[in-house]
Coordinates of C-alpha atoms in Angstrom, one line a residue:
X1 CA -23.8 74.5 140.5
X2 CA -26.4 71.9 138.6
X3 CA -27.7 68.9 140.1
X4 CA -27.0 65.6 139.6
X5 CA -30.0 65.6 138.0
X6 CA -29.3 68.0 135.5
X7 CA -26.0 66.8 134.9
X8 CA -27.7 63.3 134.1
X9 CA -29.9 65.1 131.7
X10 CA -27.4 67.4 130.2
X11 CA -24.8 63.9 129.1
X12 CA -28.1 62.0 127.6
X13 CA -29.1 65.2 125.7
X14 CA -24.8 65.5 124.7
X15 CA -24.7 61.9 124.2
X16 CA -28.5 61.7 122.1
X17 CA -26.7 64.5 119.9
X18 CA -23.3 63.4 119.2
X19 CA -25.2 60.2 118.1
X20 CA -27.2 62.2 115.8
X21 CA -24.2 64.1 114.7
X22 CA -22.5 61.0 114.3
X23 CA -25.9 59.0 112.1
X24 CA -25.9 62.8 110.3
X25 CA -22.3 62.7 108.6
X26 CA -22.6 58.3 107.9
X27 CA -26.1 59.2 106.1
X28 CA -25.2 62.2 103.9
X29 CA -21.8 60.8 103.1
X30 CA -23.4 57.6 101.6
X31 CA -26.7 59.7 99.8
X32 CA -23.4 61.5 97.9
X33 CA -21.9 58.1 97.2
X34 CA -24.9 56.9 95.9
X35 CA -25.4 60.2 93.8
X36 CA -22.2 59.6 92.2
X37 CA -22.8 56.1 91.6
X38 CA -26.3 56.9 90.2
X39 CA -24.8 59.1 87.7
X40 CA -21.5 56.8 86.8
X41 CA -24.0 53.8 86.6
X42 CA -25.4 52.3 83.5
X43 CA -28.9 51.7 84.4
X44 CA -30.6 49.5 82.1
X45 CA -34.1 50.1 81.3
X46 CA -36.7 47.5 79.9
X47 CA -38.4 47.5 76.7
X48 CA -42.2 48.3 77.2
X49 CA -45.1 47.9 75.6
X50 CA -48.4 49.1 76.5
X51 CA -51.5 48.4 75.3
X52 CA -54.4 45.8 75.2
X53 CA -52.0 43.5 72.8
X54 CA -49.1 44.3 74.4
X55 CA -49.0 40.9 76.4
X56 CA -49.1 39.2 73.2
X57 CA -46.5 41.1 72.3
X58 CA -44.1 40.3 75.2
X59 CA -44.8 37.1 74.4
X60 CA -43.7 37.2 70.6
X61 CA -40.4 38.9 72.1
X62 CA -39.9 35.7 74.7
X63 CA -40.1 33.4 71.5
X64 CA -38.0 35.4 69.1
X65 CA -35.2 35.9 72.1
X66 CA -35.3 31.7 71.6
X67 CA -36.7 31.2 74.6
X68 CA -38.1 27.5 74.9
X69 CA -39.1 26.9 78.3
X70 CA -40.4 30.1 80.4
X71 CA -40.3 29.6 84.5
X72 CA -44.0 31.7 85.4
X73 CA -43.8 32.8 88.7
X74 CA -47.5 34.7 89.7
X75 CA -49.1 33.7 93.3
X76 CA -51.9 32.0 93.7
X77 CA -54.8 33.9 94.0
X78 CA -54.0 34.6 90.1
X79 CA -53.3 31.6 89.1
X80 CA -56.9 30.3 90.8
X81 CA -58.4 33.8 88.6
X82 CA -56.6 32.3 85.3
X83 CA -54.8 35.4 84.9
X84 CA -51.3 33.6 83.6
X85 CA -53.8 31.8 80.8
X86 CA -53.5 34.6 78.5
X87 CA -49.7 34.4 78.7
X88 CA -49.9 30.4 78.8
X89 CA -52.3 29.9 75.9
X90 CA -50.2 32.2 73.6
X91 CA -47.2 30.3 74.6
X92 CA -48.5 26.7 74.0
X93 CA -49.8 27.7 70.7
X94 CA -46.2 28.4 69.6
X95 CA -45.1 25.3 71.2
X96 CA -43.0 27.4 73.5
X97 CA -42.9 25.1 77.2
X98 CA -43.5 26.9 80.9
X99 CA -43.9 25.8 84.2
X100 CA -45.9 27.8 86.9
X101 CA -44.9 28.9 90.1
X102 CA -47.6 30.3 92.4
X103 CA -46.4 30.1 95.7
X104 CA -45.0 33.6 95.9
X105 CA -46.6 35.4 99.3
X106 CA -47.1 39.4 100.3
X107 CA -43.8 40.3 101.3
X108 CA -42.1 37.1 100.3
X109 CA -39.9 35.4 102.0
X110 CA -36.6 33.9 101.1
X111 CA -37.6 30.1 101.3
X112 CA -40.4 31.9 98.9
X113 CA -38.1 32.5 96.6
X114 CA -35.6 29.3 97.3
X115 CA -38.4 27.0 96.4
X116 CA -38.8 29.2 93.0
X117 CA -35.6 28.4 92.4
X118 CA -35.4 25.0 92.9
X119 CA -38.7 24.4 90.5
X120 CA -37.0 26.8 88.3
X121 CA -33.7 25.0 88.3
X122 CA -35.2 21.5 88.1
X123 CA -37.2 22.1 85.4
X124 CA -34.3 23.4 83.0
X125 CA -36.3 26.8 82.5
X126 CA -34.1 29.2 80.4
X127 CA -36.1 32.4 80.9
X128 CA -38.3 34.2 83.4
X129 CA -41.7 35.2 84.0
X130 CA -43.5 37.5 86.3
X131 CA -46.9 37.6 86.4
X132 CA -48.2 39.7 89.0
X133 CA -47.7 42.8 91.4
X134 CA -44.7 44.1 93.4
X135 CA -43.9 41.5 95.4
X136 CA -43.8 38.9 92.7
X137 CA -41.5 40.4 90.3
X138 CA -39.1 41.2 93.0
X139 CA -39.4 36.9 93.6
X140 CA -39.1 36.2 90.5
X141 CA -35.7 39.1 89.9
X142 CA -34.1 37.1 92.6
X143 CA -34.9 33.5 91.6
X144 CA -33.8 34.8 87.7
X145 CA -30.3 36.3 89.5
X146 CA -29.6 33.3 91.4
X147 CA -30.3 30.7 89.4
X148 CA -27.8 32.6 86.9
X149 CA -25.3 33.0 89.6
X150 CA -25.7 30.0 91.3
X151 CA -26.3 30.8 94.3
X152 CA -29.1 31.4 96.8
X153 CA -31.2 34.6 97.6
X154 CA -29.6 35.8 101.0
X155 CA -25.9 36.0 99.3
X156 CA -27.3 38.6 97.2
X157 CA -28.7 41.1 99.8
X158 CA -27.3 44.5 99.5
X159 CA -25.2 46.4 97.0
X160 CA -24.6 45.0 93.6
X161 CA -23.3 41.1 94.8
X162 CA -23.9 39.4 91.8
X163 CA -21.3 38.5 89.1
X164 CA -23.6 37.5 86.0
X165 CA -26.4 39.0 84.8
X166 CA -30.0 37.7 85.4
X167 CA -31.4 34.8 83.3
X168 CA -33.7 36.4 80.4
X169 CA -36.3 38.4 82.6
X170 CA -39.8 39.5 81.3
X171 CA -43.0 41.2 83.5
X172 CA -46.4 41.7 83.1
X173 CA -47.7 43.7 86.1
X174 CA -51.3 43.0 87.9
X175 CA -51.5 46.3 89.4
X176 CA -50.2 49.8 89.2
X177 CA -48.2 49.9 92.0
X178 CA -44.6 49.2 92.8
X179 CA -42.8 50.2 89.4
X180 CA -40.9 47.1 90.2
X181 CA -40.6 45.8 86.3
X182 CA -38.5 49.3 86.2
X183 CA -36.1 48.7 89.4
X184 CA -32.9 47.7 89.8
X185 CA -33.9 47.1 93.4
X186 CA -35.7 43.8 95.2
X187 CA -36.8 43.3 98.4
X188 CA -37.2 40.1 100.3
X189 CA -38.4 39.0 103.7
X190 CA -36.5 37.1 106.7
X191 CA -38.7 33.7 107.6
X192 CA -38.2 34.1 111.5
X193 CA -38.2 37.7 112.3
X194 CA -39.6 39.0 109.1
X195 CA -37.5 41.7 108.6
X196 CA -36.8 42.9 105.1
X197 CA -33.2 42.9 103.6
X198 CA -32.9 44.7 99.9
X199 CA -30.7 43.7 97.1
X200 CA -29.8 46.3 94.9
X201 CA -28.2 45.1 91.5
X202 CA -28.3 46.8 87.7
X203 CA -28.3 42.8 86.8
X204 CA -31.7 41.8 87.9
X205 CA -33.4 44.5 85.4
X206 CA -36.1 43.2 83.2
X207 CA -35.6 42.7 79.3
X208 CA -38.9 43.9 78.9
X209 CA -42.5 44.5 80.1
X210 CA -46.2 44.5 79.0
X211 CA -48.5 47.3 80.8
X212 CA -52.0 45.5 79.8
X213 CA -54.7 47.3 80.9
X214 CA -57.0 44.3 80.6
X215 CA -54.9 42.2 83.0
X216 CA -55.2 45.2 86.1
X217 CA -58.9 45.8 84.9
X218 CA -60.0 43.0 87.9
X219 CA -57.7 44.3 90.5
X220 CA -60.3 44.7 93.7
X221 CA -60.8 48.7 94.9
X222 CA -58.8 48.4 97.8
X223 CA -55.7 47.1 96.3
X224 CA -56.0 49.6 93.4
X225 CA -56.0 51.8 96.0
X226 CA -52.8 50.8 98.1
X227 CA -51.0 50.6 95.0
X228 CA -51.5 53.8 93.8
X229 CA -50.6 55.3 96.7
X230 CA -47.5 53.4 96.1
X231 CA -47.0 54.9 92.7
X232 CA -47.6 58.3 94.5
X233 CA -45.1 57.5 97.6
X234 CA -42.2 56.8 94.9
X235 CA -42.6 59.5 92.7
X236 CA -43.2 62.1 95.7
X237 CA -40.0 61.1 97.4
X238 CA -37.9 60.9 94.3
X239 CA -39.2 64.4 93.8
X240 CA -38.1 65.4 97.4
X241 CA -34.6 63.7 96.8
X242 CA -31.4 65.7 97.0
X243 CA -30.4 63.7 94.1
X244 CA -33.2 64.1 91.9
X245 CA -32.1 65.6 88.5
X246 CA -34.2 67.1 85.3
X247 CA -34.3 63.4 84.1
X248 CA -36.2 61.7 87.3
X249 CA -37.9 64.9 87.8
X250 CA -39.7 64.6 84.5
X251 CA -40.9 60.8 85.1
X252 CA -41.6 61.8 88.9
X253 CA -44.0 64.9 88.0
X254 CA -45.2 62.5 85.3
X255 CA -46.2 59.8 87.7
X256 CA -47.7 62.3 90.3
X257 CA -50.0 64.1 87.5
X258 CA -51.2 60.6 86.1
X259 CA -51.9 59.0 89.9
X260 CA -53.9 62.3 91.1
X261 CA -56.0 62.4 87.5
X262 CA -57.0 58.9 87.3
X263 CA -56.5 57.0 90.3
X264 CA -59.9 58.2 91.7
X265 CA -61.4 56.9 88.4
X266 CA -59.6 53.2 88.7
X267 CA -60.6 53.0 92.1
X268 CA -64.3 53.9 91.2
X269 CA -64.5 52.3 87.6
X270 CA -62.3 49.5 87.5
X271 CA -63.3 48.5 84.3
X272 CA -61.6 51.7 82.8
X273 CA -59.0 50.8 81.0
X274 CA -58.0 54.5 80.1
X275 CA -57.5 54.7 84.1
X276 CA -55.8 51.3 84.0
X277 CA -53.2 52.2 81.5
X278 CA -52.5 55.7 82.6
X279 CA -51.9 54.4 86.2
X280 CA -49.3 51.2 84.8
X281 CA -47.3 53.9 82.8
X282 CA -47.4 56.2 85.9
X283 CA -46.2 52.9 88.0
X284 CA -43.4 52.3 85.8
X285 CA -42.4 55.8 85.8
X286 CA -42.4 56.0 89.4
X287 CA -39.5 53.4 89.2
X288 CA -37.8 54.5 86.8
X289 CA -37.4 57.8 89.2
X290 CA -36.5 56.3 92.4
X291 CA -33.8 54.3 90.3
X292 CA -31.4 57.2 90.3
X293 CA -33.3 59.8 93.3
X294 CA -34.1 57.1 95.3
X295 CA -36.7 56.9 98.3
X296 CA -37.0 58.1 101.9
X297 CA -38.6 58.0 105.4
X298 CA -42.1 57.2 104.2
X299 CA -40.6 54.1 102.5
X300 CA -38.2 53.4 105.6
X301 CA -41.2 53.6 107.9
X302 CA -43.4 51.6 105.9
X303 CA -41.6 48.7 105.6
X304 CA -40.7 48.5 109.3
X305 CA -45.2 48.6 109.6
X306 CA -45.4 46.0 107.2
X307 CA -42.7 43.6 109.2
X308 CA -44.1 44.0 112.2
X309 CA -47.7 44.3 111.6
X310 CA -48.7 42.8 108.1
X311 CA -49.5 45.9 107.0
X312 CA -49.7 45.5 102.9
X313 CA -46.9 47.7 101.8
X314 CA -48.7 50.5 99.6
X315 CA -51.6 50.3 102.8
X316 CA -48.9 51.5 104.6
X317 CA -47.3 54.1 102.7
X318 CA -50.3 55.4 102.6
X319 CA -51.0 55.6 106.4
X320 CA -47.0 57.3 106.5
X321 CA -46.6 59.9 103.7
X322 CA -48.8 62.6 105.6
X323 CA -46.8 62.4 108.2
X324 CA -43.4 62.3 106.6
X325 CA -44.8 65.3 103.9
X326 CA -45.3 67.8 106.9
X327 CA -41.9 66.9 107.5
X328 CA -40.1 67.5 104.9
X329 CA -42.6 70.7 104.0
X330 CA -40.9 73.7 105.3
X331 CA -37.1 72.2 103.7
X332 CA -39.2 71.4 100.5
X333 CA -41.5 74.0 100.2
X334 CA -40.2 75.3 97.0
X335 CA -40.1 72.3 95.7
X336 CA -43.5 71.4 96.2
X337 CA -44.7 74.4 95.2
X338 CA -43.1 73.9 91.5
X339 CA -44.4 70.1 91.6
X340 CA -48.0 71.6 92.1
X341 CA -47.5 74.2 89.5
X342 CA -45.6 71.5 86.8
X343 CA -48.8 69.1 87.4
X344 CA -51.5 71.2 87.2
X345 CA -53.0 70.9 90.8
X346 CA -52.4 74.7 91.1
X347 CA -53.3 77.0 88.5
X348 CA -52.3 80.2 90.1
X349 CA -49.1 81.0 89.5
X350 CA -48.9 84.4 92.0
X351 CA -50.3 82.4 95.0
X352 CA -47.1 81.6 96.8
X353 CA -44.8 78.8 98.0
X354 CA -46.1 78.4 101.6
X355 CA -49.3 78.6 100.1
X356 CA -49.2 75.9 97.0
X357 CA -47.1 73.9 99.3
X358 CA -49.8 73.8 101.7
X359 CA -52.2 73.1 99.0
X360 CA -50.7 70.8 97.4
X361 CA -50.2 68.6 100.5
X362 CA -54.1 69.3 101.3
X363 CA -54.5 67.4 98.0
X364 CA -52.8 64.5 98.7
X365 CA -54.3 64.2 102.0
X366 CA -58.0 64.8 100.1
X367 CA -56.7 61.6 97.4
X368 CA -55.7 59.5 100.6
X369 CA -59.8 59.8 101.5
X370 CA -61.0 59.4 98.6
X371 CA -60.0 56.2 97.9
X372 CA -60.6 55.1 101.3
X373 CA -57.5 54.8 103.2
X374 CA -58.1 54.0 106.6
X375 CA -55.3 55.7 108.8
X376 CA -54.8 52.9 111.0
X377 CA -52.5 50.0 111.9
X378 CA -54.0 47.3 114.3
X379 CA -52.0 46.7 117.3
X380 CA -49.5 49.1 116.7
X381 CA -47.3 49.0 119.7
X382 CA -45.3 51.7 122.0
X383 CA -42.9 48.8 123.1
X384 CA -42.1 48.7 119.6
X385 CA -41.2 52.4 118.6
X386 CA -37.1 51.6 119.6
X387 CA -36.3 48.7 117.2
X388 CA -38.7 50.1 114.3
X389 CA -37.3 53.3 114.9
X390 CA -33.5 52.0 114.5
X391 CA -34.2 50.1 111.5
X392 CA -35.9 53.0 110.0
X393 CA -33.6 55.0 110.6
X394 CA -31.0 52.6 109.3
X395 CA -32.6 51.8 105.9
X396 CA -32.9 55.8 105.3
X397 CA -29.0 56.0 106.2
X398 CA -27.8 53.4 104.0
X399 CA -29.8 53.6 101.3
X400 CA -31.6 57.4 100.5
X401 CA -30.9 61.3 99.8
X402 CA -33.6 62.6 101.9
X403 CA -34.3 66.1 102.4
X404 CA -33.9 66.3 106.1
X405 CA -32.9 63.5 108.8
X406 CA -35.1 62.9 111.4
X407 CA -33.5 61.5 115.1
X408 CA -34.7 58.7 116.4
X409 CA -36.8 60.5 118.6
X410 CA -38.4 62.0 116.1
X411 CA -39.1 58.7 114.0
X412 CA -41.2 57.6 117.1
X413 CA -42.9 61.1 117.3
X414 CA -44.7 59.7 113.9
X415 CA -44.9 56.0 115.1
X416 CA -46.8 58.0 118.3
X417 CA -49.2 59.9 116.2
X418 CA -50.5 56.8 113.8
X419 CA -50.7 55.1 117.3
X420 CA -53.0 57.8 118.5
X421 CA -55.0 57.6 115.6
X422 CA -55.3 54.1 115.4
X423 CA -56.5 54.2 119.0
X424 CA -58.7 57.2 118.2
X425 CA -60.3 54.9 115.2
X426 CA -61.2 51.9 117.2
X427 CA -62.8 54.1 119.6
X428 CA -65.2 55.5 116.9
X429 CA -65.8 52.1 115.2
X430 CA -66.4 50.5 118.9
X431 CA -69.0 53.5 119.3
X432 CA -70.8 53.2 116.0
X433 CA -71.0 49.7 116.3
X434 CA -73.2 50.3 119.7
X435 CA -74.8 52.9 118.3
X436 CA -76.2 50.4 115.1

């Protein structure tokens, strides 16, 4: 006869799993959902141009679209650099009028982007601008899809609330990072408990983008850094989809070949506006793959670091997607294998899966050191694991086709082991510190 002890144990284990069964069948029935959708949808995509003139030539597009007055929406560290002048003097030599908004944060908020739209709304604007990196195009898609709708920000949060299309939208991205000119996705931050709600609408698309190499050339090294990692994060986790297809596949192998050639180089040689360009195209490519396969736990994770602990978002994709990849290795070995083959990383064709697949994630790992991504996340919590764990867990159901589902359990496994290096990492700072 068991124990009452082991009968305790035996209904939490039958309970733990029936809740797993139960998260299981919600999460792939929604990733097929969304597969249909993905494939019944019309996804827009915005016109690009790429190049040194290609801001100028954005800018002839805004005029000849009969635009008059453009609502710039940039933050203010690049406003202070003068980064919107080469946008604003092209403008007021063709007697086109703007108005600047620089108040858009990391991880914006929604008052962020109410106060957008009241500027953008009091001013009459008739189009919109973004000037900067992820976080503030996806300000500026929201203020353009409310102020079209007539509405506010949180009313939009989720899957495809908005009636009418976006007012005319146009981006110029800072940094190579979240592909965000190419989504059909924003996300936005609560004020209070700063957890992030996403709005996912085919009507806040861009009409069009400029990937300028001369505008990212000034980007500091450890931005460039956490935003190619970004560019990595989406294009590896498309690729690791269950609904990737031969069409996100291409732009997702694309993305990964372009961020593991030159991202070393922008990080090094910012000034390279080779490695500039090739990292932009590589950005927008990354979006245009998690469009239709979508994302997964790294990006789940991630967002959950960045709520709770300010981690800047690519920073903490970055500290994630090792984790996350020797997950997901042994249910995507094969498919790593072909991505290392398709990109070049591996050459030899007669090594085998387990082998390239190991490889391959070696590489990544090797990238993550190379331009300097420190592992940890100050003050990371154990008291916190639960509640980031359930909204992790959450996002992934409702949102992504992932490869494999992780418990809850094993969500906090991860959160466990960047705690231990985190601790591990003060340690050694704390040591060489007395040491100098």
């Amino acid at each position: 006869m068991p124990t009452k002890k082991q009968k305790i144990i035996s209904k939490l284990i039958s309970t733990d799993t029936l809740q797993y069964a139960g998260y299981l069948a919600v999460a792939k029935t929604r990733a097929k959902i969304l597969n249909v959708f993905s494939h019944l949808m019309t996804i827009p995509r915005p016109l690009l141009f790429v190049g040194e003139e290609a801001c100028d030539e954005l800018c002839d597009m805004i005029i000849n679209e009969g635009n008059c007055n453009v609502f710039i929406v940039t933050d203010a560290v690049l406003n202070k650099l003068g980064i919107p002048a080469k946008v604003t003097d092209y403008l007021q030599k063709n007697n086109i009028d703007y108005h600047i908004y620089d108040g858009i944060t990391p991880d914006p908020t929604f008052k962020v982007v109410e106060e957008g739209l009241r500027q953008s709304v009091d001013a009459q604007c008739d189009a919109v601008l973004a000037i900067g990196g992820g976080s503030v195009i996806d300000a500026a898609k929201m203020i353009a899809l409310c102020q079209s709708n007539e509405c506010q920000p949180k009313q939009l949060m989720g899957l495809f609330k908005a009636k009418k299309p976006c007012m005319p939208l146009y981006c110029i991205p800072s940094t190579a990072g979240t592909g965000s000119e190419a989504t059909l996705g924003a996300v936005l931050s609560d004020d209070k408990t700063h957890q992030k709600a996403i709005a996912i609408d085919p009507k806040m698309m861009p009409l069009a983008a400029a990937i300028d190499s001369t505008i990212m050339q000034g980007m500091p090294a450890h931005i460039t850094a956490d935003t190619g990692i970004d560019v990595l994060t989406h294009a590896l986790e498309a690729w690791m989809s269950i609904n990737a297809s031969a069409e996100t596949d291409y732009y997702a192998a694309s993305a990964v070949k372009s961020v593991m050639q030159y991202l070393p180089i922008a990080y090094t040689s910012g000034g390279d506006l080779k490695a500039r360009e090739e990292m932009g195209v590589a950005a927008h490519y990354g979006g245009l793959a998690l469009n239709r396969a979508g994302l997964g736990y790294v990006h789940a994770i991630a967002h959950q670091l960045g709520a709770y602990y300010s981690v800047p978002h690519g920073r903490a994709n970055a500290i994630v997607l090792p984790y996350v990849l020797e997950l997901n290795r042994q249910v995507s070995e094969k498919r790593l294998a072909v991505l290392a083959r398709k990109t070049g990383i591996v050459k030899r064709a007669q090594a085998s899966d387990s082998a390239v697949a190991d490889y391959f994630i070696a590489q990544v790992k090797e990238l993550l050191k190379t331009v300097g991504i420190s592992p940890i996340v100050k003050d990371i919590k154990e008291s916190d694991f639960d509640s980031i764990a359930k909204a992790a867990a959450k996002e992934v159901s409702d949102t992504y086709a992932v490869p494999t589902y992780m418990t809850a359990s094993g969500i906090k496994d991860i959160l466990m082991k960047i705690k231990q290096a985190s601790d591990a990492q003060v340690i050694k700072d704390n040591d060489n510190n007395k040491a100098a």
